[in-house]
Coordinates of C-alpha atoms in Angstrom, one line a residue:
Chain A
M1 CA -33.6 -18.8 55.7
G2 CA -35.3 -19.6 53.2
K3 CA -35.5 -15.7 52.2
Q4 CA -31.6 -16.0 51.6
A5 CA -31.7 -18.8 49.1
N6 CA -34.5 -17.5 47.1
M7 CA -32.9 -13.7 47.2
A8 CA -30.1 -15.6 44.6
R9 CA -31.4 -16.0 42.2
A10 CA -29.2 -16.2 39.1
F11 CA -27.8 -13.7 38.1
K12 CA -24.7 -13.1 35.6
A13 CA -22.3 -11.0 36.3
V14 CA -20.9 -8.9 32.7
D15 CA -17.5 -8.3 35.1
G16 CA -16.4 -11.9 36.5
D17 CA -14.0 -9.8 38.4
F18 CA -16.6 -8.5 40.1
E19 CA -16.0 -9.9 44.0
A20 CA -13.3 -8.4 44.3
R21 CA -13.4 -4.1 43.1
V22 CA -17.6 -5.1 45.4
R23 CA -14.6 -5.9 48.6
D24 CA -12.0 -3.3 48.2
S25 CA -14.8 -1.2 47.6
F26 CA -16.5 -1.3 51.3
A27 CA -13.4 -2.1 52.5
R28 CA -13.2 1.4 52.0
Q29 CA -16.4 2.6 54.3
T30 CA -14.4 3.9 57.1
A31 CA -18.2 3.8 58.3
M32 CA -18.5 0.2 58.5
R33 CA -15.4 -0.3 59.7
L34 CA -16.4 2.0 62.3
I35 CA -19.4 -0.1 63.5
G36 CA -17.9 -3.5 62.9
A37 CA -19.2 -4.3 60.0
R38 CA -18.2 -7.0 57.6
M39 CA -19.4 -8.0 53.9
G40 CA -20.2 -11.9 54.1
R41 CA -21.3 -14.0 51.1
L42 CA -21.1 -12.4 47.5
E43 CA -22.6 -13.2 44.4
A44 CA -24.2 -11.8 41.1
G45 CA -27.2 -9.6 42.1
Y46 CA -26.6 -11.0 46.3
C47 CA -24.1 -9.8 49.5
E48 CA -24.8 -9.6 52.6
I49 CA -23.2 -7.8 55.8
E50 CA -22.9 -8.9 59.6
L51 CA -22.7 -6.7 62.1
P52 CA -21.2 -8.0 65.3
F53 CA -23.8 -6.0 68.0
R54 CA -21.0 -4.1 71.1
D55 CA -21.9 -1.6 73.5
D56 CA -22.0 1.3 71.2
L57 CA -24.3 0.3 68.3
A58 CA -27.2 1.1 71.0
Q59 CA -30.5 2.8 70.7
Q60 CA -31.7 3.5 74.3
H61 CA -33.3 0.5 75.4
G62 CA -29.4 -1.5 74.7
L63 CA -30.3 -2.8 71.9
F64 CA -29.7 -2.7 67.9
H65 CA -29.6 1.3 66.7
G66 CA -32.7 1.5 64.2
G67 CA -30.4 3.6 62.2
F68 CA -27.4 0.3 62.0
T69 CA -30.1 -1.8 60.1
S70 CA -30.7 0.9 57.6
A71 CA -27.1 1.4 57.0
I72 CA -26.1 -2.1 56.4
A73 CA -29.3 -2.9 54.4
D74 CA -28.5 0.1 52.6
T75 CA -25.1 -0.9 51.8
A76 CA -25.6 -4.8 51.0
C77 CA -28.5 -3.0 48.5
G78 CA -25.5 -0.9 47.3
Y79 CA -23.4 -4.0 46.3
A80 CA -25.6 -5.7 45.5
A81 CA -26.9 -3.5 42.4
Y82 CA -22.5 -2.8 42.1
S83 CA -22.0 -7.2 42.1
L84 CA -23.6 -6.6 38.2
F85 CA -22.2 -2.6 37.0
G86 CA -19.4 -2.5 34.9
A87 CA -15.8 -2.1 35.3
Q88 CA -16.2 1.3 35.4
D89 CA -19.2 2.1 37.3
S90 CA -19.7 3.0 40.6
V91 CA -23.6 3.4 42.2
L92 CA -25.8 5.7 44.2
S93 CA -28.9 5.0 46.2
V94 CA -31.9 7.1 45.4
E95 CA -33.6 6.2 47.9
Y96 CA -34.9 3.2 50.6
K97 CA -38.3 1.7 52.6
I98 CA -37.1 -0.1 55.4
N99 CA -40.0 -1.5 58.0
F100 CA -38.8 -2.7 61.3
V101 CA -40.9 -5.5 62.1
S102 CA -39.1 -7.6 65.2
P103 CA -36.6 -5.3 68.0
A104 CA -33.0 -5.6 67.0
A105 CA -32.2 -7.9 69.6
G106 CA -29.1 -10.3 69.7
D107 CA -25.5 -11.1 69.3
R108 CA -25.7 -9.6 65.7
L109 CA -27.6 -9.0 62.6
L110 CA -27.9 -10.5 59.1
A111 CA -28.5 -8.2 56.4
V112 CA -29.1 -9.9 52.7
A113 CA -29.9 -7.7 50.2
G114 CA -30.8 -9.6 46.0
V115 CA -31.7 -8.0 43.1
K116 CA -35.3 -7.8 42.0
K117 CA -35.1 -5.6 38.8
S118 CA -31.2 -5.3 37.2
G119 CA -32.6 -2.2 34.1
R120 CA -30.1 -0.1 32.4
T121 CA -29.7 2.5 34.7
L122 CA -32.2 2.0 37.1
T123 CA -31.9 -0.9 39.5
V124 CA -34.3 -2.4 43.0
C125 CA -32.7 -3.9 45.0
E126 CA -35.1 -6.6 48.2
F127 CA -33.1 -6.7 51.3
E128 CA -34.2 -8.5 55.2
V129 CA -32.1 -8.0 58.0
M130 CA -32.4 -11.1 60.6
A131 CA -31.6 -10.9 64.3
A132 CA -29.3 -13.1 65.3
K133 CA -28.7 -14.9 68.7
G134 CA -26.5 -18.6 68.1
E135 CA -28.2 -20.6 66.5
E136 CA -31.3 -18.5 65.7
Q137 CA -32.1 -16.4 63.8
L138 CA -35.2 -13.3 63.3
L139 CA -36.3 -11.4 60.8
C140 CA -36.4 -7.7 62.3
A141 CA -36.0 -5.1 59.3
C142 CA -37.3 -5.9 55.8
G143 CA -37.4 -3.5 52.7
L144 CA -37.0 -2.7 49.1
A145 CA -34.1 0.4 48.0
T146 CA -33.9 1.5 44.0
L147 CA -29.8 1.5 43.2
I148 CA -29.1 4.1 40.2
R149 CA -25.2 3.1 38.2
L150 CA -23.0 5.9 37.0
A151 CA -21.9 4.6 33.7
D152 CA -18.1 5.2 32.5
R153 CA -17.5 6.8 36.1
P154 CA -15.8 4.3 37.9
D155 CA -15.9 4.1 41.6
R156 CA -12.7 3.6 42.7
P157 CA -10.4 7.5 41.2
Q158 CA -7.4 6.1 39.2
A159 CA -3.8 6.9 39.3
D160 CA -3.0 9.8 37.6
Chain B
M1 CA -34.3 27.2 56.2
G2 CA -37.9 27.4 54.6
K3 CA -38.9 24.3 55.7
Q4 CA -37.3 23.7 59.2
A5 CA -39.4 26.9 60.0
N6 CA -42.3 25.6 58.5
M7 CA -42.0 22.3 59.7
A8 CA -41.6 23.5 63.8
R9 CA -46.1 23.6 63.6
A10 CA -48.4 24.7 67.0
F11 CA -48.0 21.4 68.3
K12 CA -48.3 21.2 72.4
A13 CA -46.8 19.0 74.1
V14 CA -49.0 17.2 77.0
D15 CA -45.8 16.6 78.6
G16 CA -44.4 19.6 80.3
D17 CA -41.6 18.3 80.9
F18 CA -40.4 16.8 77.5
E19 CA -37.4 18.7 76.9
A20 CA -35.3 16.6 79.7
R21 CA -37.2 13.4 79.0
V22 CA -36.5 13.5 75.4
R23 CA -32.7 14.4 75.5
D24 CA -32.7 12.0 78.5
S25 CA -33.6 9.5 76.7
F26 CA -30.7 10.3 73.6
A27 CA -28.1 11.2 75.1
R28 CA -28.8 7.0 76.9
Q29 CA -27.6 6.0 72.9
T30 CA -24.7 4.7 72.7
A31 CA -24.7 4.6 68.6
M32 CA -25.2 8.4 69.1
R33 CA -21.9 9.3 70.3
L34 CA -20.1 6.7 68.7
I35 CA -20.6 8.7 65.5
G36 CA -20.5 12.0 66.9
A37 CA -24.2 13.3 66.9
R38 CA -26.2 15.7 68.8
M39 CA -29.7 17.3 69.0
G40 CA -30.2 20.4 68.5
R41 CA -33.0 22.8 69.1
L42 CA -36.0 20.9 70.2
E43 CA -39.8 22.1 70.3
A44 CA -42.9 20.3 70.7
G45 CA -43.5 17.8 67.3
Y46 CA -40.1 18.7 66.4
C47 CA -36.5 18.0 67.0
E48 CA -33.3 18.6 65.3
I49 CA -30.1 16.3 64.9
E50 CA -26.4 17.2 63.7
L51 CA -23.8 15.4 62.4
P52 CA -20.4 16.5 62.4
F53 CA -17.9 15.1 59.7
R54 CA -15.4 12.9 61.0
D55 CA -13.2 10.6 58.1
D56 CA -14.7 7.1 60.3
L57 CA -18.7 8.3 58.8
A58 CA -17.9 7.8 55.6
Q59 CA -18.2 5.4 53.0
Q60 CA -16.1 4.4 49.8
H61 CA -16.2 8.0 48.3
G62 CA -15.8 9.8 51.6
L63 CA -19.2 11.6 51.7
F64 CA -21.5 11.0 54.9
H65 CA -22.0 7.2 54.8
G66 CA -25.7 7.1 53.9
G67 CA -26.2 4.8 56.6
F68 CA -25.7 7.8 58.7
T69 CA -27.7 10.4 57.0
S70 CA -30.4 7.8 57.5
A71 CA -29.3 7.6 61.5
I72 CA -30.0 10.5 62.1
A73 CA -32.2 11.1 60.2
D74 CA -34.6 8.5 62.2
T75 CA -33.5 8.9 65.4
A76 CA -35.1 13.0 65.0
C77 CA -37.8 11.8 63.9
G78 CA -39.0 9.1 66.2
Y79 CA -37.9 12.2 68.9
A80 CA -40.6 14.8 67.5
A81 CA -42.3 12.5 68.1
Y82 CA -41.7 11.2 71.3
S83 CA -41.7 15.1 72.9
L84 CA -45.7 15.0 72.2
F85 CA -46.3 11.7 74.5
G86 CA -46.7 11.5 78.0
A87 CA -44.3 10.8 80.3
Q88 CA -45.3 7.3 80.8
D89 CA -44.6 6.5 76.7
S90 CA -42.3 5.3 74.7
V91 CA -42.0 5.1 70.7
L92 CA -40.0 2.8 67.8
S93 CA -39.7 3.0 64.1
V94 CA -42.6 1.6 61.7
E95 CA -40.8 2.5 58.9
Y96 CA -39.5 5.3 57.0
K97 CA -38.6 6.1 53.8
I98 CA -35.4 8.1 52.1
N99 CA -34.6 10.1 48.9
F100 CA -31.3 11.1 48.9
V101 CA -31.0 13.7 46.3
S102 CA -27.8 14.9 46.4
P103 CA -24.1 13.9 47.1
A104 CA -23.9 14.9 51.1
A105 CA -20.0 16.0 50.9
G106 CA -20.1 19.1 53.5
D107 CA -18.6 19.5 56.7
R108 CA -21.4 18.5 58.9
L109 CA -25.1 17.1 58.3
L110 CA -28.5 18.7 60.0
A111 CA -31.8 17.0 60.0
V112 CA -35.0 18.1 60.9
A113 CA -37.5 16.2 61.7
G114 CA -41.0 17.5 61.7
V115 CA -44.4 15.6 62.8
K116 CA -47.2 16.0 60.3
K117 CA -50.3 14.0 61.9
S118 CA -50.2 13.0 65.7
G119 CA -52.8 9.9 65.7
R120 CA -54.0 8.1 69.1
T121 CA -51.6 5.3 67.8
L122 CA -48.9 6.0 65.4
T123 CA -47.6 9.2 64.8
V124 CA -46.2 10.3 61.1
C125 CA -43.5 12.5 61.0
E126 CA -41.9 13.8 57.7
F127 CA -37.9 15.2 57.6
E128 CA -35.5 16.8 55.1
V129 CA -30.7 16.6 56.4
M130 CA -28.7 18.8 54.7
A131 CA -25.5 18.9 54.6
A132 CA -23.3 22.2 55.7
K133 CA -20.6 24.0 54.6
G134 CA -19.9 26.6 55.9
E135 CA -23.1 28.4 56.0
E136 CA -24.3 26.6 52.8
Q137 CA -26.6 24.1 53.1
L138 CA -28.2 21.8 50.4
L139 CA -30.8 19.0 50.8
C140 CA -29.4 16.1 51.0
A141 CA -31.5 14.0 51.9
C142 CA -35.3 13.9 52.5
G143 CA -38.2 11.2 53.7
L144 CA -41.1 10.5 55.5
A145 CA -41.2 8.1 58.7
T146 CA -44.6 6.2 60.9
L147 CA -43.8 5.9 64.8
I148 CA -46.0 3.9 67.2
R149 CA -46.3 5.3 70.7
L150 CA -45.9 2.4 73.3
A151 CA -48.3 3.5 76.3
D152 CA -47.8 3.4 79.7
R153 CA -43.7 1.8 78.7
P154 CA -41.7 4.3 80.0
D155 CA -38.3 4.7 77.9
R156 CA -36.1 5.2 80.5
P157 CA -36.5 1.7 82.6
Q158 CA -38.1 2.6 86.7
A159 CA -35.5 1.8 89.7
D160 CA -36.7 -0.8 91.5
Chain C
M1 CA -44.9 -17.6 40.0
G2 CA -42.1 -18.9 42.5
K3 CA -43.2 -15.9 45.2
Q4 CA -46.8 -16.7 44.3
A5 CA -45.5 -19.7 45.8
N6 CA -43.1 -18.7 48.2
M7 CA -45.4 -16.2 49.6
A8 CA -48.3 -18.5 50.5
R9 CA -46.7 -19.1 53.6
A10 CA -48.5 -21.1 56.2
F11 CA -50.6 -19.0 58.4
K12 CA -53.1 -19.9 60.7
A13 CA -56.4 -18.0 60.7
V14 CA -58.1 -17.1 63.8
D15 CA -61.1 -16.7 61.9
G16 CA -61.8 -19.8 60.0
D17 CA -65.0 -18.1 58.5
F18 CA -62.3 -15.5 56.9
E19 CA -63.2 -16.3 53.8
A20 CA -67.0 -15.8 53.0
R21 CA -65.6 -12.7 55.8
V22 CA -62.9 -10.9 53.2
R23 CA -65.3 -11.9 49.6
D24 CA -68.7 -9.8 51.5
S25 CA -65.7 -7.3 52.4
F26 CA -64.2 -6.9 48.8
A27 CA -68.1 -7.1 46.9
R28 CA -68.9 -3.8 49.0
Q29 CA -65.2 -1.9 47.6
T30 CA -67.4 -0.2 44.4
A31 CA -64.1 1.4 42.9
M32 CA -63.5 -2.6 42.7
R33 CA -66.4 -3.5 40.7
L34 CA -65.9 0.5 39.0
I35 CA -62.4 -0.7 36.9
G36 CA -63.4 -4.2 37.2
A37 CA -61.0 -6.3 39.1
R38 CA -62.2 -10.4 40.7
M39 CA -60.7 -11.5 43.4
G40 CA -58.5 -14.3 42.6
R41 CA -57.1 -17.2 45.4
L42 CA -57.4 -16.9 49.0
E43 CA -55.8 -17.7 51.3
A44 CA -54.5 -16.9 55.1
G45 CA -51.7 -14.3 55.4
Y46 CA -52.5 -14.3 51.0
C47 CA -54.9 -13.0 48.0
E48 CA -55.0 -12.6 44.9
I49 CA -55.5 -9.3 42.8
E50 CA -56.6 -9.5 38.8
L51 CA -57.3 -6.9 36.3
P52 CA -58.1 -7.2 32.9
F53 CA -57.0 -4.7 30.7
R54 CA -59.9 -2.6 28.9
D55 CA -59.1 0.7 27.4
D56 CA -60.2 3.1 29.8
L57 CA -58.2 1.8 32.7
A58 CA -55.1 3.3 30.9
Q59 CA -52.8 6.4 31.3
Q60 CA -51.9 8.7 28.3
H61 CA -49.4 5.9 27.0
G62 CA -52.6 3.2 26.1
L63 CA -51.1 1.0 28.9
F64 CA -52.7 0.6 32.8
H65 CA -52.0 3.2 34.4
G66 CA -49.8 2.8 38.0
G67 CA -53.3 3.9 39.3
F68 CA -54.9 1.0 39.4
T69 CA -51.4 -0.8 39.5
S70 CA -50.8 0.6 43.3
A71 CA -54.9 -0.1 43.4
I72 CA -55.1 -3.1 43.9
A73 CA -52.2 -4.3 45.0
D74 CA -53.3 -2.5 48.2
T75 CA -56.7 -3.9 48.0
A76 CA -54.6 -7.7 48.0
C77 CA -52.4 -6.6 50.8
G78 CA -55.3 -5.2 52.7
Y79 CA -57.3 -8.8 52.3
A80 CA -53.9 -10.4 53.1
A81 CA -54.0 -8.4 56.1
Y82 CA -57.7 -9.4 57.0
S83 CA -57.7 -12.9 56.2
L84 CA -55.9 -13.6 59.7
F85 CA -58.4 -11.3 61.6
G86 CA -60.3 -11.8 64.4
A87 CA -64.2 -11.5 62.9
Q88 CA -64.1 -8.3 65.1
D89 CA -61.7 -6.4 63.8
S90 CA -61.4 -4.7 60.8
V91 CA -58.2 -2.8 59.1
L92 CA -57.0 -0.1 57.3
S93 CA -54.2 0.5 55.4
V94 CA -51.3 2.1 57.2
E95 CA -49.2 3.5 53.8
Y96 CA -47.1 0.8 51.5
K97 CA -44.9 1.4 48.7
I98 CA -44.4 0.9 45.3
N99 CA -41.8 0.3 42.4
F100 CA -42.6 0.1 39.3
V101 CA -40.3 -2.4 36.9
S102 CA -41.1 -2.8 33.9
P103 CA -43.8 -1.1 31.9
A104 CA -47.7 -1.7 33.6
A105 CA -48.7 -4.0 29.2
G106 CA -50.9 -7.3 28.8
D107 CA -54.1 -7.9 28.7
R108 CA -54.2 -8.6 31.9
L109 CA -52.1 -7.4 36.0
L110 CA -51.9 -9.9 38.5
A111 CA -51.3 -9.1 42.2
V112 CA -49.7 -10.7 44.3
A113 CA -50.2 -9.9 48.5
G114 CA -48.6 -11.6 51.2
V115 CA -48.1 -11.2 55.4
K116 CA -44.5 -11.2 56.1
K117 CA -45.4 -9.5 60.0
S118 CA -48.6 -10.6 61.4
G119 CA -48.4 -8.0 65.0
R120 CA -50.9 -7.5 67.9
T121 CA -52.3 -4.5 65.7
L122 CA -49.6 -4.1 63.0
T123 CA -49.0 -6.7 59.8
V124 CA -46.6 -5.7 57.5
C125 CA -47.6 -7.2 53.5
E126 CA -44.9 -7.9 50.3
F127 CA -46.4 -7.6 47.0
E128 CA -45.6 -8.2 43.3
V129 CA -47.4 -7.0 40.4
M130 CA -47.4 -9.0 37.5
A131 CA -48.3 -8.2 34.2
A132 CA -49.5 -11.0 31.8
K133 CA -50.1 -12.1 28.6
G134 CA -51.2 -15.2 27.4
E135 CA -49.3 -17.7 29.3
E136 CA -46.3 -14.7 30.6
Q137 CA -45.9 -12.5 33.4
L138 CA -43.7 -10.4 33.8
L139 CA -43.2 -8.8 37.3
C140 CA -43.8 -5.8 36.5
A141 CA -44.7 -4.0 40.5
C142 CA -43.3 -4.5 43.8
G143 CA -43.9 -3.2 47.7
L144 CA -43.6 -3.2 50.8
A145 CA -47.2 -2.6 53.2
T146 CA -47.8 -1.8 56.6
L147 CA -51.5 -2.2 57.1
I148 CA -53.8 -1.3 61.1
R149 CA -56.2 -3.9 63.1
L150 CA -59.0 -2.3 64.6
A151 CA -59.6 -4.8 66.7
D152 CA -64.1 -4.8 67.7
R153 CA -64.8 -2.3 65.4
P154 CA -66.3 -4.9 62.6
D155 CA -66.2 -4.2 59.1
R156 CA -69.1 -4.8 58.2
P157 CA -71.9 -2.1 60.2
Q158 CA -74.8 -4.3 61.7
A159 CA -77.4 -4.6 61.0
D160 CA -79.9 -3.0 64.2
Chain D
M1 CA -53.4 25.2 52.2
G2 CA -50.2 26.7 53.7
K3 CA -48.5 23.7 52.2
Q4 CA -49.8 23.3 48.8
A5 CA -48.6 27.6 48.5
N6 CA -45.4 26.5 49.9
M7 CA -45.1 23.3 47.7
A8 CA -44.8 26.2 44.4
R9 CA -42.3 27.1 44.0
A10 CA -39.8 29.7 42.5
F11 CA -39.0 26.2 40.1
K12 CA -38.5 27.6 35.7
A13 CA -40.1 25.1 32.9
V14 CA -37.3 25.6 30.0
D15 CA -40.9 24.4 27.9
G16 CA -42.1 27.5 27.2
D17 CA -46.2 25.5 26.1
F18 CA -45.5 23.2 29.8
E19 CA -49.7 23.3 30.5
A20 CA -50.4 23.0 26.3
R21 CA -48.0 19.3 26.9
V22 CA -49.5 18.4 30.5
R23 CA -53.3 19.1 29.7
D24 CA -52.3 17.5 26.9
S25 CA -51.1 14.2 27.5
F26 CA -53.8 14.5 31.2
A27 CA -56.6 14.4 28.5
R28 CA -55.0 11.7 26.9
Q29 CA -55.2 9.2 30.4
T30 CA -58.7 6.7 30.0
A31 CA -58.0 5.8 33.9
M32 CA -58.0 9.7 35.2
R33 CA -61.7 10.8 32.7
L34 CA -63.0 7.0 33.8
I35 CA -63.2 8.0 38.1
G36 CA -64.2 11.7 37.0
A37 CA -60.5 13.2 37.9
R38 CA -59.6 16.6 36.9
M39 CA -56.4 19.0 36.8
G40 CA -56.3 21.8 38.2
R41 CA -54.3 24.1 39.1
L42 CA -50.3 23.8 37.5
E43 CA -47.5 25.8 37.3
A44 CA -44.5 25.4 36.1
G45 CA -43.5 22.8 39.3
Y46 CA -46.3 22.4 40.6
C47 CA -49.6 20.3 39.9
E48 CA -52.9 19.9 41.3
I49 CA -55.8 17.0 41.0
E50 CA -59.3 17.1 42.0
L51 CA -62.0 13.8 42.4
P52 CA -65.3 15.5 43.6
F53 CA -66.9 11.8 45.6
R54 CA -69.1 9.4 42.9
D55 CA -70.7 5.8 45.0
D56 CA -68.9 4.0 42.2
L57 CA -65.3 4.9 44.5
A58 CA -66.0 3.2 47.6
Q59 CA -63.7 1.4 49.7
Q60 CA -65.8 -1.3 52.1
H61 CA -67.1 1.6 54.7
G62 CA -68.3 3.6 52.0
L63 CA -65.7 6.6 51.3
F64 CA -62.9 6.8 48.4
H65 CA -61.6 4.0 48.7
G66 CA -57.1 4.4 48.8
G67 CA -56.3 3.4 45.5
F68 CA -57.7 6.5 43.8
T69 CA -56.4 8.6 46.1
S70 CA -53.2 6.9 45.5
A71 CA -53.9 7.3 41.4
I72 CA -54.3 10.9 41.8
A73 CA -51.3 12.2 43.8
D74 CA -49.2 9.9 41.6
T75 CA -50.9 11.5 38.9
A76 CA -49.8 15.1 39.8
C77 CA -46.6 14.7 41.0
G78 CA -45.3 13.1 37.8
Y79 CA -47.6 15.9 36.0
A80 CA -45.1 19.1 38.3
A81 CA -42.0 16.6 37.8
Y82 CA -43.2 16.4 33.3
S83 CA -44.2 20.8 33.8
L84 CA -40.0 20.8 34.1
F85 CA -38.7 18.9 31.3
G86 CA -37.8 19.4 26.9
A87 CA -40.9 19.2 24.9
Q88 CA -39.9 15.7 23.3
D89 CA -38.9 13.7 27.2
S90 CA -41.5 11.7 28.8
V91 CA -41.8 11.0 32.1
L92 CA -42.1 7.7 34.1
S93 CA -43.0 6.8 37.8
V94 CA -40.1 4.5 39.7
E95 CA -41.5 4.1 43.2
Y96 CA -43.7 6.5 45.9
K97 CA -44.6 5.9 49.1
I98 CA -47.7 7.2 50.2
N99 CA -48.5 7.4 54.1
F100 CA -52.5 7.6 54.9
V101 CA -52.9 10.1 57.2
S102 CA -56.4 10.2 58.4
P103 CA -59.6 9.0 56.7
A104 CA -61.1 9.6 53.1
A105 CA -63.9 10.9 53.5
G106 CA -65.5 14.1 52.0
D107 CA -67.1 15.3 48.6
R108 CA -64.1 15.8 47.1
L109 CA -60.0 14.5 47.1
L110 CA -57.6 17.5 46.1
A111 CA -53.7 15.7 45.7
V112 CA -52.0 18.9 46.0
A113 CA -48.3 17.3 43.9
G114 CA -44.5 19.8 44.2
V115 CA -41.1 19.1 42.7
K116 CA -38.8 19.2 45.6
K117 CA -35.5 17.9 44.3
S118 CA -35.2 18.6 39.6
G119 CA -32.2 16.2 38.4
R120 CA -31.2 14.9 34.2
T121 CA -32.4 11.5 35.4
L122 CA -34.4 11.2 38.6
T123 CA -36.9 14.4 39.6
V124 CA -38.1 13.7 43.3
C125 CA -41.3 15.3 44.0
E126 CA -43.6 16.0 47.8
F127 CA -47.6 14.8 47.7
E128 CA -50.7 15.4 49.6
V129 CA -53.7 14.9 49.3
M130 CA -56.9 17.0 51.6
A131 CA -59.9 15.4 51.4
A132 CA -62.1 18.3 51.3
K133 CA -66.4 18.8 52.3
G134 CA -67.2 22.7 51.9
E135 CA -64.3 24.5 52.8
E136 CA -62.9 22.5 54.7
Q137 CA -59.6 20.7 53.8
L138 CA -58.5 17.2 56.0
L139 CA -55.1 16.4 55.3
C140 CA -55.8 13.1 53.9
A141 CA -51.9 11.5 52.9
C142 CA -49.4 12.2 51.8
G143 CA -46.2 10.3 50.7
L144 CA -42.8 11.4 48.5
A145 CA -42.4 10.0 44.6
T146 CA -39.6 9.2 42.4
L147 CA -40.3 9.9 38.3
I148 CA -37.5 9.7 35.1
R149 CA -36.6 11.2 32.4
L150 CA -36.9 9.4 29.3
A151 CA -35.3 11.7 26.8
D152 CA -35.8 12.2 23.8
R153 CA -38.8 10.3 24.2
P154 CA -42.1 12.2 22.8
D155 CA -45.5 11.5 25.2
R156 CA -46.9 12.3 22.8
P157 CA -46.3 9.8 19.7
Q158 CA -45.6 11.9 16.3
A159 CA -47.7 11.6 13.7
D160 CA -46.0 9.9 10.8

């Protein structure tokens, strides 16, 4: 909880319309729709993605599959970084590292990602994933991601 | 291709029935069923998982979502490690790191994972994910994973 | 600065003498002596290591060599974890990941490491390295490390 | 051994004089001189660095300090990447991840690094570190590193 507050730093977006741009991009991710992930709070340099539990999201023991823990964490990092980019840029994941620290058991996962360093080409984000059961939240994964800005390659293909 | 051959090393399984045990565990992963992933070749210390492209597996540009690239890589590592465990053990992912080196464009992804170090408690696996289009394969991601053995905690809950 | 405060969490050491034990272990690291690293603040689950600049610690451009940035970060993580262990345990690094986010230029480096998850077998630490010039501090690296507890294998060989 | 052979791939250097350029850069690393590291075999996209054991390179149990294992691995990756760059470029480490898989005990360490993907901006290298005792070699660490090319910023400051 403290971490979430802590990650939302005083970044200033260069694109005043970043929220519409980010949410539009997320909405085009059919993968996130398939698993039922939703974008939550979004600020300049900060992004939350939530994943409610469903029986078809499980690993062999009936808990959230780690691949989806990673998927929402990676996506949250991408959009935390992308929120600080210009309207004509797009973003790609270069790499990330994730530690699974507790079983992903609960009624939903909450991935929170914050920009740690925003460079001209590369952005570094940190993330945490909480497994929530009602009001309780337990840290279930954490990590770091490196993202790259593709300058002047808009995320949404232009109509011609 | 060379890598795949190279990853399949001379490990000897302690459980002669490891293949049935691994494939049974994989079959219980509803997450893999949801996305349409299939387990391919399986050997002691080596595992392949394939993911055919579908429109609902995409990121915002219509390519495979990186979360699924990770999901099949992480799963392949888990089962490569698990193949070397005893029949009464189970496996958990401790952490992994993935680099995305090329766009995940193609008609299927192929994750190949091989054990690099098999210890009493921890196992380290390396993996590669290829994006395949017909006969062509291009490396699209690679990484390393650390897995932990949970001794005497069978993967499949016992009937009582 | 905020991060440093933030990393020092409310962990309780099981060994009341952890500070003497940790500082004694650090003092036996000839590698840290060679490069001139010093252990700073130490609390249960938290450790700082400082490295003053010297001309023989440089990479090809005259800045701190990244290998030493990593060396003090890894060491700080090891002792942050070890501070929470029992008097008869020892600690080993399993793996870590480090991002270099700014040039390591300054008159000293300060590595701060805090335990993020303390498990029975594995501990996960996060770390930051600041490059300091006088009063100013700039984040130059950050990362995550996984450590393992070796129960009942004391760090210091017993006299017989 | 197989890995070493395997890492040396068919890369073609754009700068015919890469070997002199790389070895000159390495020679300017005072850090490598301090610990006694030597560059071994060097090819386009491949680099070896060796570190003979000395009593002042140890951690608390008298083995090679993991910080130096990392230092030579990171350096080998940097020069494997740099060997493929143009004469006017320089190289920086973006991040790396290392797994320590066996104790670093022996009379020398040998880090071998090979380029896995050479992009316009980013290069990904894999590495292994062997602990050698006489003729025997044991894998003691392995990992992946991401490097960035700084185009048109020569590694060696020009005389004016």
